[in-house]
CSV table of C-alpha atoms and ligand atoms in Angstrom, one decimal:
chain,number,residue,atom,x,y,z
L,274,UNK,CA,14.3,117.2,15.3
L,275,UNK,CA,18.1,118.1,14.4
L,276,UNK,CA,18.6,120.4,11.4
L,277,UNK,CA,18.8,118.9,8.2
L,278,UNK,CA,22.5,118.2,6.7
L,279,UNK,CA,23.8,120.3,4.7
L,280,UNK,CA,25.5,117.7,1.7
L,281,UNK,CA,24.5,114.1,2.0
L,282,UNK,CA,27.0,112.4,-0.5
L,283,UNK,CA,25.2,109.3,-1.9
L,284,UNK,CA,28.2,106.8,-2.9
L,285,UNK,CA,26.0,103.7,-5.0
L,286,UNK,CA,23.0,104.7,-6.6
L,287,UNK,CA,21.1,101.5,-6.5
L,288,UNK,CA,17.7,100.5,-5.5
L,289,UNK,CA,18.5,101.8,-1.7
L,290,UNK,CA,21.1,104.8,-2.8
L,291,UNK,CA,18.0,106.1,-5.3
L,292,UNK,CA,15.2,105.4,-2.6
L,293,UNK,CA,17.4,107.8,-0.4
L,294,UNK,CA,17.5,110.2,-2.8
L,295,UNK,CA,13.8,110.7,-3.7
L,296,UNK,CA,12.9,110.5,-0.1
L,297,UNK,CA,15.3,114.1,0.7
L,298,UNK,CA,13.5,115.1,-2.5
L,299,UNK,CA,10.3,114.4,-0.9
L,300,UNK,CA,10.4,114.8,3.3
L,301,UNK,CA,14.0,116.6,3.4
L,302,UNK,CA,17.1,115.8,5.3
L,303,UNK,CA,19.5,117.3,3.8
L,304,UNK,CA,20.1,120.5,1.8
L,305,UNK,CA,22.0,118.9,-1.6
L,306,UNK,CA,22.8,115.9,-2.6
L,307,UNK,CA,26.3,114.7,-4.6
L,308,UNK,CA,26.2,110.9,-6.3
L,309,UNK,CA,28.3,108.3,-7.0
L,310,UNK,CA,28.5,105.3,-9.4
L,311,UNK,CA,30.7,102.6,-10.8
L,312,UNK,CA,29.5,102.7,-14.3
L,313,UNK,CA,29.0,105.8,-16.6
L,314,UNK,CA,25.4,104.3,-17.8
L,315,UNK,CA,24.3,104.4,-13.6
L,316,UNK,CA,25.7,108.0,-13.6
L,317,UNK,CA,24.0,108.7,-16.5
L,318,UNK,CA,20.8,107.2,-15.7
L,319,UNK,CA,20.9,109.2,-12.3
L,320,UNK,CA,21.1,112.2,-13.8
L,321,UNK,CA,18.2,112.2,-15.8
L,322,UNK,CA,16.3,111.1,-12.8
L,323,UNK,CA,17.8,113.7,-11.2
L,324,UNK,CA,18.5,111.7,-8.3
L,325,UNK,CA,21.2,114.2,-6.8
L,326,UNK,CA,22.5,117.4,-8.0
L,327,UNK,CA,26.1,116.6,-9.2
L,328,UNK,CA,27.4,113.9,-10.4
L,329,UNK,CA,31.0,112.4,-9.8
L,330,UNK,CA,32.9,109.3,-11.3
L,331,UNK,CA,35.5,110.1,-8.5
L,332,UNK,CA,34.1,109.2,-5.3
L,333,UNK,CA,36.5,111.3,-3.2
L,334,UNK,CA,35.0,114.2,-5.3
L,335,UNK,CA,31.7,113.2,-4.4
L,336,UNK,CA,32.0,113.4,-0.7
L,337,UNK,CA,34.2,116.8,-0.5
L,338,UNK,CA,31.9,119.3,1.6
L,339,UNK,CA,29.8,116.7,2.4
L,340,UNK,CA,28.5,116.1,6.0
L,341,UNK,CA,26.6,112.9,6.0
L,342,UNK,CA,28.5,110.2,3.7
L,343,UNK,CA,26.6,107.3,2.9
L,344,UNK,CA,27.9,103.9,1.0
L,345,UNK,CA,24.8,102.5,-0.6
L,346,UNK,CA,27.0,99.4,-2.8
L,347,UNK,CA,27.4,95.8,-2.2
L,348,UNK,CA,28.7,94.8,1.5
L,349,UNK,CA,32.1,93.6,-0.1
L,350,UNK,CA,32.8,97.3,-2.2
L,351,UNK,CA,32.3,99.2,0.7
L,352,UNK,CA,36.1,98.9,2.1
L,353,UNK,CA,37.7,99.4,-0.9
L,354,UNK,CA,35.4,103.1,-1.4
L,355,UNK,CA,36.3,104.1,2.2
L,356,UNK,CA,39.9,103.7,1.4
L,357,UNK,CA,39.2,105.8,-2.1
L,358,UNK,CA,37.3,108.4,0.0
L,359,UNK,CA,39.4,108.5,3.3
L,360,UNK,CA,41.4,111.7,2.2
L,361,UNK,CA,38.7,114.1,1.2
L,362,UNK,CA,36.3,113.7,4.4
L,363,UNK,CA,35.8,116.6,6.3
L,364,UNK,CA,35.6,117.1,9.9
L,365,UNK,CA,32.8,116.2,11.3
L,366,UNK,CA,31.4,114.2,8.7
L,367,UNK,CA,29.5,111.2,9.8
L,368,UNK,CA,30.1,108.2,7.5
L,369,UNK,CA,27.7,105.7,7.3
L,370,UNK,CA,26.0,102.7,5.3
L,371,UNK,CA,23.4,100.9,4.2
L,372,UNK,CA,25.0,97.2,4.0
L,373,UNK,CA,23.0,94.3,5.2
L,374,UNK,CA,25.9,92.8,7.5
L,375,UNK,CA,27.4,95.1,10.4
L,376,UNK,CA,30.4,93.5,11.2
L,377,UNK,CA,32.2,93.3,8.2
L,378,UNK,CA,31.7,96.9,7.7
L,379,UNK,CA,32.9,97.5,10.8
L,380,UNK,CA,35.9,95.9,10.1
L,381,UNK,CA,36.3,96.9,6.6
L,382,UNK,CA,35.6,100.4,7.0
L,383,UNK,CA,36.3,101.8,10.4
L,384,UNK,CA,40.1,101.6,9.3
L,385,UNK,CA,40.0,104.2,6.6
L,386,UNK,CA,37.3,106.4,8.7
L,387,UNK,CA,39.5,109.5,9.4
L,388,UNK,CA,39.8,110.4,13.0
L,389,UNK,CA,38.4,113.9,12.6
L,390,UNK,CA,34.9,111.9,11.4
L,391,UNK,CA,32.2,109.8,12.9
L,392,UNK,CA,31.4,106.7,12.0
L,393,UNK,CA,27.8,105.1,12.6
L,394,UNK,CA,27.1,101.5,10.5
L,395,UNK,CA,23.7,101.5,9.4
L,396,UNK,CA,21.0,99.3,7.8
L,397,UNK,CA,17.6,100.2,6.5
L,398,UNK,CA,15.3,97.4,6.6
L,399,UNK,CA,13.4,97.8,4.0
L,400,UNK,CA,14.1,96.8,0.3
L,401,UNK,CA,12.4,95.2,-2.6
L,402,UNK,CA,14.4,92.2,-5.3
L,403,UNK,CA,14.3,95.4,-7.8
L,404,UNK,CA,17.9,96.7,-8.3
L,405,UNK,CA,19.3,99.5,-10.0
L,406,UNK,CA,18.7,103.9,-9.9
L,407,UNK,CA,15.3,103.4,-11.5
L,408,UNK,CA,14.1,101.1,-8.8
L,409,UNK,CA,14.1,103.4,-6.0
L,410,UNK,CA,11.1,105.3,-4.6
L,411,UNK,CA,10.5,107.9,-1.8
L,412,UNK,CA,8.2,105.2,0.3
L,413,UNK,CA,10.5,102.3,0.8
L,414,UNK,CA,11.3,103.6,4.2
L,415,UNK,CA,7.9,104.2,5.7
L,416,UNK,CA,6.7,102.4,8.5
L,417,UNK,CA,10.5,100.0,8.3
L,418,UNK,CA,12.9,99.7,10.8
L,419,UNK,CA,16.7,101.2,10.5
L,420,UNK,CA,19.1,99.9,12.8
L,421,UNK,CA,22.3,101.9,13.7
L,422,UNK,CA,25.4,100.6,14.9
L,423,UNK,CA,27.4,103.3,15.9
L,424,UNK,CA,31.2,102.6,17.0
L,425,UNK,CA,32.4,103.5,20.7
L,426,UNK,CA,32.6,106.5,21.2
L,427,UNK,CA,30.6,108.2,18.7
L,428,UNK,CA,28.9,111.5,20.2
L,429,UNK,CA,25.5,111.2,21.1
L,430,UNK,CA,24.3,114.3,19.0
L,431,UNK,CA,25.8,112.6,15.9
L,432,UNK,CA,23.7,109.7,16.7
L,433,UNK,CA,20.7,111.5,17.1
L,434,UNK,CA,20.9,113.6,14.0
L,435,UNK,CA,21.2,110.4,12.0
L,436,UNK,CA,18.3,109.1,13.5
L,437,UNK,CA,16.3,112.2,12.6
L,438,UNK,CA,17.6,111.8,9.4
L,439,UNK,CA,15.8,108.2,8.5
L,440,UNK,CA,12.4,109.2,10.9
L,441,UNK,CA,12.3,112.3,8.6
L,442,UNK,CA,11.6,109.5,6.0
L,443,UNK,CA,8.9,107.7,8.4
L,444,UNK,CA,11.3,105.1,9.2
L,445,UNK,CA,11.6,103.5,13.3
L,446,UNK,CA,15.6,103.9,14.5
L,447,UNK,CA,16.9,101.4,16.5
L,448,UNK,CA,20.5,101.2,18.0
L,449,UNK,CA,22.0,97.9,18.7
L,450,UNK,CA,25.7,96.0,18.3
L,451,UNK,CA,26.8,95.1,15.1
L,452,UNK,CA,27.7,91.1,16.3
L,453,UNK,CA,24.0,90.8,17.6
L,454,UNK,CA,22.5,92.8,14.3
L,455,UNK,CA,23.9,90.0,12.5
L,456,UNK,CA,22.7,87.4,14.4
L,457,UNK,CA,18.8,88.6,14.3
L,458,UNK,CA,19.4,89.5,10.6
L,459,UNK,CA,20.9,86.3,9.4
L,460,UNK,CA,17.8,84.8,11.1
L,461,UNK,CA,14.9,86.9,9.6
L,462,UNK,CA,16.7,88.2,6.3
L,463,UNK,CA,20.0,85.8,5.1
L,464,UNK,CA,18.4,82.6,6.1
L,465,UNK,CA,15.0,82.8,4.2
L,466,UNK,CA,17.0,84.1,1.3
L,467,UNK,CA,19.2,80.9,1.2
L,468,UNK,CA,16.0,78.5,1.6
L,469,UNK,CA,14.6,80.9,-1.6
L,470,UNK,CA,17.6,80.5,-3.8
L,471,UNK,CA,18.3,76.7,-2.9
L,472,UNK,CA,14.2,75.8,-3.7
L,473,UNK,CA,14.4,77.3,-6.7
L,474,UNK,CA,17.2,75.8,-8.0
L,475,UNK,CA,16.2,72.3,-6.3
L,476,UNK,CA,13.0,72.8,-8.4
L,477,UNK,CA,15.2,74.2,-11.8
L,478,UNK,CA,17.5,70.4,-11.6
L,479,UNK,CA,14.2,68.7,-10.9
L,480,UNK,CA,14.0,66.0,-13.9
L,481,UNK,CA,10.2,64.3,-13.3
L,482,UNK,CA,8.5,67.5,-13.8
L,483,UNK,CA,8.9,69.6,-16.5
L,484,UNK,CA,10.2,73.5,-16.1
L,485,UNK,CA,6.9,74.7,-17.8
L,486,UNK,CA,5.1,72.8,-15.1
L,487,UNK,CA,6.9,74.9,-12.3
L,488,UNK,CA,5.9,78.0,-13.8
L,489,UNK,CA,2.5,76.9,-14.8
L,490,UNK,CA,1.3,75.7,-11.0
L,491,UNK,CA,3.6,78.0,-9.2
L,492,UNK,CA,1.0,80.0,-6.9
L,493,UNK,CA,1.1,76.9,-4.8
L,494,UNK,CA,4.0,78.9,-2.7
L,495,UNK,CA,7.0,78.5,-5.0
L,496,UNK,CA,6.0,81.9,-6.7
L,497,UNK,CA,6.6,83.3,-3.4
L,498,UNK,CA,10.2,82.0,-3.2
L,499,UNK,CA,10.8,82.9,-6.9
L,500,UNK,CA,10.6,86.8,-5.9
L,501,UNK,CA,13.1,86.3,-3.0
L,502,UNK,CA,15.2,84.4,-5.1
L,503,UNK,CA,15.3,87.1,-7.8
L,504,UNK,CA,17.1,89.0,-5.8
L,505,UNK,CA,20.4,91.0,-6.8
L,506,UNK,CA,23.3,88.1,-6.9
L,507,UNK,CA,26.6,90.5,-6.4
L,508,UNK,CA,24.4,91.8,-3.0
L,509,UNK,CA,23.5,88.1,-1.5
L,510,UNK,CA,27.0,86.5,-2.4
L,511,UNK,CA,28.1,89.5,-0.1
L,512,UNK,CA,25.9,88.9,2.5
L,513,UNK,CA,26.6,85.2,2.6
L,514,UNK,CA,30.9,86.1,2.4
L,515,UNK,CA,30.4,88.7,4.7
L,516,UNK,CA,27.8,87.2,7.7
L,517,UNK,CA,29.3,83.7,7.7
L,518,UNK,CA,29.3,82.5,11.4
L,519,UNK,CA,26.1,83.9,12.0
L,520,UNK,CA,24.1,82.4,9.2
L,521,UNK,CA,26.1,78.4,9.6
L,522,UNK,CA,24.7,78.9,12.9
L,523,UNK,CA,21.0,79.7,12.1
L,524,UNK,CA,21.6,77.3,9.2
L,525,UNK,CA,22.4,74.1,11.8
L,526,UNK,CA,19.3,75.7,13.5
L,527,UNK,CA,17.3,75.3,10.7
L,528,UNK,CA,18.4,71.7,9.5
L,529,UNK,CA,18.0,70.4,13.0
L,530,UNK,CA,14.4,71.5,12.7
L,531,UNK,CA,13.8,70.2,9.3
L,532,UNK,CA,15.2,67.3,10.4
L,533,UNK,CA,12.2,67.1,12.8
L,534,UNK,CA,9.7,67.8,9.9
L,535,UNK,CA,11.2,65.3,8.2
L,536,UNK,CA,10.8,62.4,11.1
L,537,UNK,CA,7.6,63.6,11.5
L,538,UNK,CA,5.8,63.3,7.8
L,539,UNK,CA,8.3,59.5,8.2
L,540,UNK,CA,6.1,58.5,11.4
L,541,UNK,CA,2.8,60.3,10.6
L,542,UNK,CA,3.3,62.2,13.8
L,543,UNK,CA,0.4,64.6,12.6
L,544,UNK,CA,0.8,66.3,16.3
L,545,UNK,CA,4.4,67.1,15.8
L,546,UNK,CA,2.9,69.0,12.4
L,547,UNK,CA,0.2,70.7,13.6
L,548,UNK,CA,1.9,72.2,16.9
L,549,UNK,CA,4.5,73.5,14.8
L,550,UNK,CA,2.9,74.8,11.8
L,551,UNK,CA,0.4,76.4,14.6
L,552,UNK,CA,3.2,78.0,16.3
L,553,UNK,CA,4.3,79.7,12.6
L,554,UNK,CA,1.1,80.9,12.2
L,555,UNK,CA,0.9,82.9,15.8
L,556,UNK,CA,4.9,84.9,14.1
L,557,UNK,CA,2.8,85.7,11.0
L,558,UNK,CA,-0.2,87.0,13.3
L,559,UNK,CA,2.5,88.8,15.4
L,560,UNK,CA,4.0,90.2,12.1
L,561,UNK,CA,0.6,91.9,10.9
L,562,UNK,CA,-0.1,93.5,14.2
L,563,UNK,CA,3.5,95.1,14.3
L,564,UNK,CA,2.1,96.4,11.2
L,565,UNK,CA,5.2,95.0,9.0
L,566,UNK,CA,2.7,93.3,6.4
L,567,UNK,CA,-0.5,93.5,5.2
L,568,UNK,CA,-3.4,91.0,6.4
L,569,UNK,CA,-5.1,90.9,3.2
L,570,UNK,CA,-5.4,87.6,2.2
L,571,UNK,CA,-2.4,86.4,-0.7
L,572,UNK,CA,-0.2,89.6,0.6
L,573,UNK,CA,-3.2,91.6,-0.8
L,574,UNK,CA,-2.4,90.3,-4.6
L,575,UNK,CA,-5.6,91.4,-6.6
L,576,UNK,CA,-7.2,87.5,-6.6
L,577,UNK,CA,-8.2,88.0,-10.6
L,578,UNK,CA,-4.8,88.1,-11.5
L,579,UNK,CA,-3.7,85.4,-8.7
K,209,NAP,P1,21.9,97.9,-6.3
K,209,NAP,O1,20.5,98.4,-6.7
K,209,NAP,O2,22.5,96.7,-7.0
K,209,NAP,O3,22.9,99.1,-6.4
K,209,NAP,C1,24.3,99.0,-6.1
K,209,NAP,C2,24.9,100.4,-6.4
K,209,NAP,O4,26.3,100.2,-6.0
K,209,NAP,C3,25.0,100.7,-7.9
K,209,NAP,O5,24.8,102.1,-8.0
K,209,NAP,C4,26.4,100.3,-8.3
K,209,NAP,O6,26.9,101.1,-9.3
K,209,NAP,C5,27.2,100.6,-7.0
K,209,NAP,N1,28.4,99.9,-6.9
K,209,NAP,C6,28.6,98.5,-7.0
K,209,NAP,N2,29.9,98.2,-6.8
K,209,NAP,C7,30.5,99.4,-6.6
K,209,NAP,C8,31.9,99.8,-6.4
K,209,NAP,N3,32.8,98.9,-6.3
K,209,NAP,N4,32.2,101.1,-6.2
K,209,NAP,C9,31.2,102.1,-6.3
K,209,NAP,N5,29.9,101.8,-6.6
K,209,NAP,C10,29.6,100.5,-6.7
K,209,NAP,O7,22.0,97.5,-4.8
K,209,NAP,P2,21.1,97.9,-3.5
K,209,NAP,O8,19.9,97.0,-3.4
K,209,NAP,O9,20.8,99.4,-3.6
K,209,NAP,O10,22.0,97.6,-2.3
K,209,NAP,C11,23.0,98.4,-1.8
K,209,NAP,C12,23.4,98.1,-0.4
K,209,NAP,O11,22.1,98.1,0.4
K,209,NAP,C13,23.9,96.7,-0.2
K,209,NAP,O12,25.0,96.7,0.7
K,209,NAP,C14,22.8,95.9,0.4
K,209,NAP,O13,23.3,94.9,1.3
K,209,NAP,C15,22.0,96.9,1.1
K,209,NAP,N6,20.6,96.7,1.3
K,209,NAP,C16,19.8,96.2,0.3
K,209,NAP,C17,18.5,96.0,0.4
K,209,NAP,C18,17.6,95.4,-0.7
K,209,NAP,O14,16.6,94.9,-0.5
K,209,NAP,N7,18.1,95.5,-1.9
K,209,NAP,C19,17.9,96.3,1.6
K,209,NAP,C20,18.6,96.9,2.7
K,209,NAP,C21,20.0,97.1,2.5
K,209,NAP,P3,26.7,100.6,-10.9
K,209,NAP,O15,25.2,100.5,-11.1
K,209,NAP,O16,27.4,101.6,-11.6
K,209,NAP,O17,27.3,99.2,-10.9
């Protein structure tokens, strides 16, 4: 295990800048932590929570001393605070993130990361549709993936003491290009996101049925959606900015396979169904044994409340 850092400068203290913050509280990483918000009431709310210990409206204050610099805001913020903190990282620092598409960061950050730091894109997966500082929680990173893309170049022992860093919080590291992070991620992230928030509001214009009748019969699946589709807005118009190419072509993808569905409910071509829904069913069997979700039945929702 590499040594812990000594200042981790949280930069967004959100649902995934907070998580971070109670999880060095709780399994280490790092010997202090500054924090950084937009507003006043997040910095305020921070502090009370004691989610780092100092507090800095500035965010090139925030990261001075600091050897592990991590940008925990929306995808589309995170160039415009690497240019605001470009002058006041150190040497040595590693700069890295927590945005849900790689290559835009990339391309937005890596110009303002000094030459005298490193600079290793990141992306826990792990998150929940709560937002804000007093949604985060040590556990979010526990038994959840975290994929690093670090740039050419980057020293192997940087790399590694990242790593250390999230498996200190239970989390699996894996190291893979930006270009094909985005590809898997608008696949298995971006994509079910977009079918969450287009069904809901397909079923919000619907005129034949009434709005208290989608809420009243929704644990037929649509309740499912609904929780996606809560989902902080200013992060998901990011995403979808920021991981175009990748998610038109999973979308095509998808509508070419729905368009399948769809000529096979026209013909009655219950074999085309069955095949296919039995072939979803082995990805969700395949899901539980990688031990990524529960296998109680209803996502283990207590059945008395439904
Ligand atoms: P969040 O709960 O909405 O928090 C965002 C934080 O960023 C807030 O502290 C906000 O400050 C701050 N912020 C926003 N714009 C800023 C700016 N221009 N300059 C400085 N700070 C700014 O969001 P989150 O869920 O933690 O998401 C943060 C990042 O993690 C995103 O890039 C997202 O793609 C990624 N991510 C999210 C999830 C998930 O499930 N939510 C999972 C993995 C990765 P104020 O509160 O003061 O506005």
């Amino acid at each position: 295990m590499s040594k812990p850092f000594e200042k981790v400068a949280l930069l967004g203290l959100g649902l995934i800048g907070s998580s971070i913050a109670h999880a060095i509280r709780a399994y280490g990483g790092a010997r202090s932590i500054s924090g950084h918000a937009k507003s006043a009431e997040t910095l305020k709310v921070a502090a009370e929570l004691k989610l780092a210990d100092t507090f800095h409206a500035d965010p090139a204050e925030a990261v001075k001393g600091a050897d592990l610099i991590i940008l925990c805001v929306p995808v589309g913020a995170c160039g415009p605070l690497a240019a605001a903190i470009s002058p006041a990282v150190g040497a040595g620092a590693i700069i890295t993130d927590v945005g849900s598409v790689k290559g835009a960061i990339v391309r937005d950050v890596g110009p303002h990361v000094p030459s005298h730091a490193h600079f290793i894109p990141g992306h826990p997966i792990a998150g929940t549709e709560q937002s804000g500082p007093r949604a985060g929680f040590a556990e979010l990173f526990q038994n959840r993936w975290c994929i690093l893309t670090p740039v050419a170049g980057t020293p192997q022992e940087r790399i590694t003491a990242l790593e250390d860093f999230w498996k200190g919080f239970g989390s699996r590291v894996e190291v893979m290009g930006a270009e094909h992070h985005d590809l898997v991620l608008a696949m298995t992230s971006h994509l079910p996101h977009l079918i969450a928030y287009n069904s809901v509001a397909t079923a919000a214009d619907l005129e034949e049925v009434t709005q208290s009748e989608v809420i009243k019969f929704s644990a037929g699946g649509f309740r499912d959606l609904t929780r996606i589709a809560s989902s902080d807005p200013t992060m998901w118009r990011d995403v979808f900015l920021n991981n175009k190419d990748a998610v038109l072509e999973m979308l095509g993808r998808f509508t070419e396979e729905l368009a399948v569905l769809q000529r096979a409910i026209r013909w009655g071509d219950g074999e085309t169904l069955f095949n296919l829904f039995s072939r979803a069913r082995e990805i969700r069997r395949g899901i539980i044994a990688a031990g990524q979700d529960t296998a109680a039945p209803n996502f283990g929702r207590d059945p008395r409340k439904g």
